[in-house]
């Protein structure tokens, strides 16, 4: 089996990443389009991490740090590459990045109905916060 490596995505990866998410990610995000992914890479070129094997994307995670908190989004692994430690490697790389930046706490949005996701986050030491809820407002574009 080819060795896995984790690298930061480049603007030219945006199309492949979107196609990958259609196959591998949970649901659809409000930023799932070329403009959204390219804006992320322009804003923080180290945030979108790709796991690759033999030059093929097998996993992704967005590791965003806003100077205050660390946020993880779009943790996804190709269906055929699951349960081989890809998510574990991506989260380790994300947490290394946060530590280097001085981050103090990291969070992730996890659908209550996503049992698979919940197991993966729990395995990595993340716990559900029961006394907070996310409040959202879409912004006009
Ligand atoms: C959740 C997901 C990212 C896990 O990726 P993965 O590469 O298979 O995870 P890993 O191989 O690193 O597994 C890490 C640990 O998570 C737990 N885990 C992962 N998949 C599991 C499963 N199907 N059943 C039970 N536990 C599981 C295990 O504890 C596992 O460790 P182990 O294999 O040593 O027992 C992947 O299943 C996925 O892409 N799911 C669809 C998208 C999604 O739901 N993302 C999360 C959004 S919040």
mmCIF file of C-alpha atoms and ligand atoms in Angstrom:
data_model
loop_
_atom_site.group_PDB
_atom_site.id
_atom_site.type_symbol
_atom_site.label_atom_id
_atom_site.label_comp_id
_atom_site.label_asym_id
_atom_site.label_seq_id
_atom_site.Cartn_x
_atom_site.Cartn_y
_atom_site.Cartn_z
ATOM 1 C CA UNK A 1 0.000 0.000 0.000
ATOM 2 C CA UNK A 2 1.305 3.501 -0.866
ATOM 3 C CA UNK A 3 2.449 5.624 2.040
ATOM 4 C CA UNK A 4 0.077 8.355 3.176
ATOM 5 C CA UNK A 5 1.111 11.975 3.424
ATOM 6 C CA UNK A 6 -0.726 15.013 4.716
ATOM 7 C CA UNK A 7 -0.261 18.360 2.983
ATOM 8 C CA UNK A 8 -1.947 21.738 2.770
ATOM 9 C CA UNK A 9 -4.263 22.162 -0.225
ATOM 10 C CA UNK A 10 -3.402 24.627 -2.989
ATOM 11 C CA UNK A 11 -5.858 26.712 -5.050
ATOM 12 C CA UNK A 12 -5.621 24.196 -7.916
ATOM 13 C CA UNK A 13 -6.952 21.444 -5.608
ATOM 14 C CA UNK A 14 -10.325 23.133 -5.070
ATOM 15 C CA UNK A 15 -12.254 21.245 -7.773
ATOM 16 C CA UNK A 16 -10.913 17.849 -6.734
ATOM 17 C CA UNK A 17 -11.688 18.587 -3.088
ATOM 18 C CA UNK A 18 -15.309 19.487 -3.887
ATOM 19 C CA UNK A 19 -15.711 16.288 -5.907
ATOM 20 C CA UNK A 20 -14.174 14.333 -3.032
ATOM 21 C CA UNK A 21 -16.600 15.840 -0.515
ATOM 22 C CA UNK A 22 -19.566 14.815 -2.653
ATOM 23 C CA UNK A 23 -18.439 11.230 -2.297
ATOM 24 C CA UNK A 24 -16.979 11.208 1.202
ATOM 25 C CA UNK A 25 -18.260 14.055 3.393
ATOM 26 C CA UNK A 26 -21.302 14.254 5.655
ATOM 27 C CA UNK A 27 -23.916 16.585 4.124
ATOM 28 C CA UNK A 28 -23.298 19.796 2.206
ATOM 29 C CA UNK A 29 -21.787 22.955 3.675
ATOM 30 C CA UNK A 30 -22.809 26.521 2.864
ATOM 31 C CA UNK A 31 -19.258 27.098 1.537
ATOM 32 C CA UNK A 32 -19.081 24.034 -0.742
ATOM 33 C CA UNK A 33 -18.279 25.740 -4.023
ATOM 34 C CA UNK A 34 -15.150 26.848 -5.873
ATOM 35 C CA UNK A 35 -15.321 30.401 -4.522
ATOM 36 C CA UNK A 36 -15.742 29.080 -0.978
ATOM 37 C CA UNK A 37 -12.806 26.680 -1.097
ATOM 38 C CA UNK A 38 -10.517 29.147 -2.875
ATOM 39 C CA UNK A 39 -11.391 31.868 -0.369
ATOM 40 C CA UNK A 40 -10.448 29.532 2.474
ATOM 41 C CA UNK A 41 -7.076 28.715 0.870
ATOM 42 C CA UNK A 42 -6.383 32.392 0.148
ATOM 43 C CA UNK A 43 -7.386 33.464 3.677
ATOM 44 C CA UNK A 44 -5.334 30.733 5.385
ATOM 45 C CA UNK A 45 -3.164 28.656 3.041
ATOM 46 C CA UNK A 46 -2.388 26.089 5.769
ATOM 47 C CA UNK A 47 -5.953 25.414 6.889
ATOM 48 C CA UNK A 48 -7.257 22.838 4.414
ATOM 49 C CA UNK A 49 -5.333 19.613 4.992
ATOM 50 C CA UNK A 50 -5.400 16.779 2.482
ATOM 51 C CA UNK A 51 -4.366 13.190 3.120
ATOM 52 C CA UNK A 52 -3.008 11.610 -0.037
ATOM 53 C CA UNK A 53 -2.022 8.125 -0.992
ATOM 54 C CA UNK A 54 -0.329 7.512 -4.337
ATOM 55 C CA UNK A 55 -1.207 11.069 -5.362
ATOM 56 C CA UNK A 56 -4.937 10.524 -4.699
ATOM 57 C CA UNK A 57 -6.913 12.412 -2.060
ATOM 58 C CA UNK A 58 -8.146 9.945 0.581
ATOM 59 C CA UNK A 59 -9.128 12.404 3.306
ATOM 60 C CA UNK A 60 -9.616 16.040 4.274
ATOM 61 C CA UNK A 61 -10.012 18.256 7.282
ATOM 62 C CA UNK A 62 -10.216 22.031 7.640
ATOM 63 C CA UNK A 63 -8.128 23.182 10.610
ATOM 64 C CA UNK A 64 -8.996 26.819 11.159
ATOM 65 C CA UNK A 65 -7.510 29.077 13.844
ATOM 66 C CA UNK A 66 -8.992 32.558 14.219
ATOM 67 C CA UNK A 67 -6.545 33.731 16.878
ATOM 68 C CA UNK A 68 -8.933 32.786 19.656
ATOM 69 C CA UNK A 69 -10.221 29.241 19.097
ATOM 70 C CA UNK A 70 -9.412 26.314 16.851
ATOM 71 C CA UNK A 71 -12.184 24.922 14.660
ATOM 72 C CA UNK A 72 -12.327 21.708 12.656
ATOM 73 C CA UNK A 73 -14.603 21.201 9.668
ATOM 74 C CA UNK A 74 -15.031 18.788 6.780
ATOM 75 C CA UNK A 75 -13.371 15.751 8.315
ATOM 76 C CA UNK A 76 -13.968 13.171 5.593
ATOM 77 C CA UNK A 77 -12.291 9.978 4.443
ATOM 78 C CA UNK A 78 -12.915 8.113 1.168
ATOM 79 C CA UNK A 79 -15.382 5.289 1.855
ATOM 80 C CA UNK A 80 -12.887 2.687 0.617
ATOM 81 C CA UNK A 81 -10.055 4.039 2.818
ATOM 82 C CA UNK A 82 -11.892 4.130 6.141
ATOM 83 C CA UNK A 83 -10.791 2.451 9.337
ATOM 84 C CA UNK A 84 -7.134 2.659 8.282
ATOM 85 C CA UNK A 85 -6.131 5.616 10.428
ATOM 86 C CA UNK A 86 -6.606 8.387 7.836
ATOM 87 C CA UNK A 87 -8.819 10.540 10.072
ATOM 88 C CA UNK A 88 -6.469 9.895 12.975
ATOM 89 C CA UNK A 89 -3.517 11.169 10.901
ATOM 90 C CA UNK A 90 -5.450 14.233 9.730
ATOM 91 C CA UNK A 91 -6.529 15.150 13.253
ATOM 92 C CA UNK A 92 -2.996 14.664 14.547
ATOM 93 C CA UNK A 93 -1.722 17.060 11.848
ATOM 94 C CA UNK A 94 -4.492 19.568 12.635
ATOM 95 C CA UNK A 95 -3.764 19.443 16.364
ATOM 96 C CA UNK A 96 -0.028 19.904 15.702
ATOM 97 C CA UNK A 97 -0.855 22.994 13.687
ATOM 98 C CA UNK A 98 -3.050 24.377 16.458
ATOM 99 C CA UNK A 99 -0.371 23.718 19.079
ATOM 100 C CA UNK A 100 2.235 25.540 16.984
ATOM 101 C CA UNK A 101 -0.128 28.519 16.625
ATOM 102 C CA UNK A 102 -0.789 28.665 20.367
ATOM 103 C CA UNK A 103 -4.374 27.437 20.235
ATOM 104 C CA UNK A 104 -5.957 26.429 23.546
ATOM 105 C CA UNK A 105 -9.103 24.542 22.614
ATOM 106 C CA UNK A 106 -10.480 22.939 19.509
ATOM 107 C CA UNK A 107 -14.060 22.249 18.534
ATOM 108 C CA UNK A 108 -15.936 20.456 15.787
ATOM 109 C CA UNK A 109 -19.552 20.511 14.638
ATOM 110 C CA UNK A 110 -20.960 16.988 14.722
ATOM 111 C CA UNK A 111 -24.519 16.096 13.744
ATOM 112 C CA UNK A 112 -26.257 14.310 16.587
ATOM 113 C CA UNK A 113 -27.424 11.699 14.077
ATOM 114 C CA UNK A 114 -23.899 10.991 12.772
ATOM 115 C CA UNK A 115 -22.998 7.930 14.827
ATOM 116 C CA UNK A 116 -19.920 7.194 12.746
ATOM 117 C CA UNK A 117 -18.610 10.723 13.197
ATOM 118 C CA UNK A 118 -19.341 10.650 16.913
ATOM 119 C CA UNK A 119 -17.336 7.459 17.342
ATOM 120 C CA UNK A 120 -14.384 8.897 15.434
ATOM 121 C CA UNK A 121 -14.374 12.155 17.447
ATOM 122 C CA UNK A 122 -14.714 10.292 20.736
ATOM 123 C CA UNK A 123 -11.796 8.039 19.807
ATOM 124 C CA UNK A 124 -9.630 11.125 19.430
ATOM 125 C CA UNK A 125 -10.630 12.564 22.829
ATOM 126 C CA UNK A 126 -13.387 14.990 21.786
ATOM 127 C CA UNK A 127 -16.488 15.177 23.958
ATOM 128 C CA UNK A 128 -19.981 16.539 23.341
ATOM 129 C CA UNK A 129 -20.745 19.820 25.084
ATOM 130 C CA UNK A 130 -24.296 19.567 26.360
ATOM 131 C CA UNK A 131 -24.956 23.061 27.667
ATOM 132 C CA UNK A 132 -24.254 25.043 24.471
ATOM 133 C CA UNK A 133 -25.976 25.262 21.121
ATOM 134 C CA UNK A 134 -24.803 26.846 17.874
ATOM 135 C CA UNK A 135 -26.624 30.066 16.917
ATOM 136 C CA UNK A 136 -26.392 30.920 13.238
ATOM 137 C CA UNK A 137 -27.340 33.654 10.788
ATOM 138 C CA UNK A 138 -26.592 33.401 7.055
ATOM 139 C CA UNK A 139 -24.836 36.510 5.708
ATOM 140 C CA UNK A 140 -26.007 38.283 2.555
ATOM 141 C CA UNK A 141 -23.549 37.945 -0.339
HETATM 142 C C1 LIG B 1 -15.732 9.607 10.483
HETATM 143 C C2 LIG B 1 -14.572 9.319 9.511
HETATM 144 C C3 LIG B 1 -13.925 10.647 9.127
HETATM 145 C C4 LIG B 1 -13.541 8.410 10.218
HETATM 146 O O1 LIG B 1 -12.429 8.257 9.342
HETATM 147 P P1 LIG B 1 -11.437 6.983 9.426
HETATM 148 O O2 LIG B 1 -10.222 7.314 8.641
HETATM 149 O O3 LIG B 1 -12.193 5.766 9.047
HETATM 150 O O4 LIG B 1 -11.099 6.936 10.999
HETATM 151 P P2 LIG B 1 -9.839 6.184 11.646
HETATM 152 O O5 LIG B 1 -9.506 4.970 10.828
HETATM 153 O O6 LIG B 1 -8.762 7.168 11.887
HETATM 154 O O7 LIG B 1 -10.508 5.696 13.003
HETATM 155 C C5 LIG B 1 -10.228 6.299 14.243
HETATM 156 C C6 LIG B 1 -11.093 5.684 15.304
HETATM 157 O O8 LIG B 1 -12.442 6.140 15.166
HETATM 158 C C7 LIG B 1 -13.348 5.088 15.565
HETATM 159 N N1 LIG B 1 -14.106 4.659 14.384
HETATM 160 C C8 LIG B 1 -13.944 5.088 13.107
HETATM 161 N N2 LIG B 1 -14.818 4.473 12.284
HETATM 162 C C9 LIG B 1 -15.548 3.645 13.074
HETATM 163 C C10 LIG B 1 -16.606 2.732 12.819
HETATM 164 N N3 LIG B 1 -17.081 2.530 11.576
HETATM 165 N N4 LIG B 1 -17.129 2.046 13.860
HETATM 166 C C11 LIG B 1 -16.666 2.220 15.111
HETATM 167 N N5 LIG B 1 -15.640 3.062 15.426
HETATM 168 C C12 LIG B 1 -15.104 3.760 14.413
HETATM 169 C C13 LIG B 1 -12.486 3.941 16.039
HETATM 170 O O9 LIG B 1 -12.257 4.105 17.432
HETATM 171 C C14 LIG B 1 -11.214 4.179 15.253
HETATM 172 O O10 LIG B 1 -10.067 3.610 15.840
HETATM 173 P P3 LIG B 1 -9.738 2.048 15.565
HETATM 174 O O11 LIG B 1 -9.888 1.819 14.090
HETATM 175 O O12 LIG B 1 -8.323 1.905 16.062
HETATM 176 O O13 LIG B 1 -10.736 1.282 16.366
HETATM 177 C C15 LIG B 1 -15.082 8.585 8.237
HETATM 178 O O14 LIG B 1 -15.856 7.468 8.626
HETATM 179 C C16 LIG B 1 -15.934 9.461 7.322
HETATM 180 O O15 LIG B 1 -15.415 10.138 6.430
HETATM 181 N N6 LIG B 1 -17.258 9.450 7.546
HETATM 182 C C17 LIG B 1 -18.168 10.265 6.698
HETATM 183 C C18 LIG B 1 -17.973 11.745 6.957
HETATM 184 C C19 LIG B 1 -18.204 12.106 8.405
HETATM 185 O O16 LIG B 1 -19.169 11.673 9.018
HETATM 186 N N7 LIG B 1 -17.287 12.943 8.938
HETATM 187 C C20 LIG B 1 -17.400 13.452 10.302
HETATM 188 C C21 LIG B 1 -18.195 14.699 10.280
HETATM 189 S S1 LIG B 1 -18.490 15.307 11.917
#
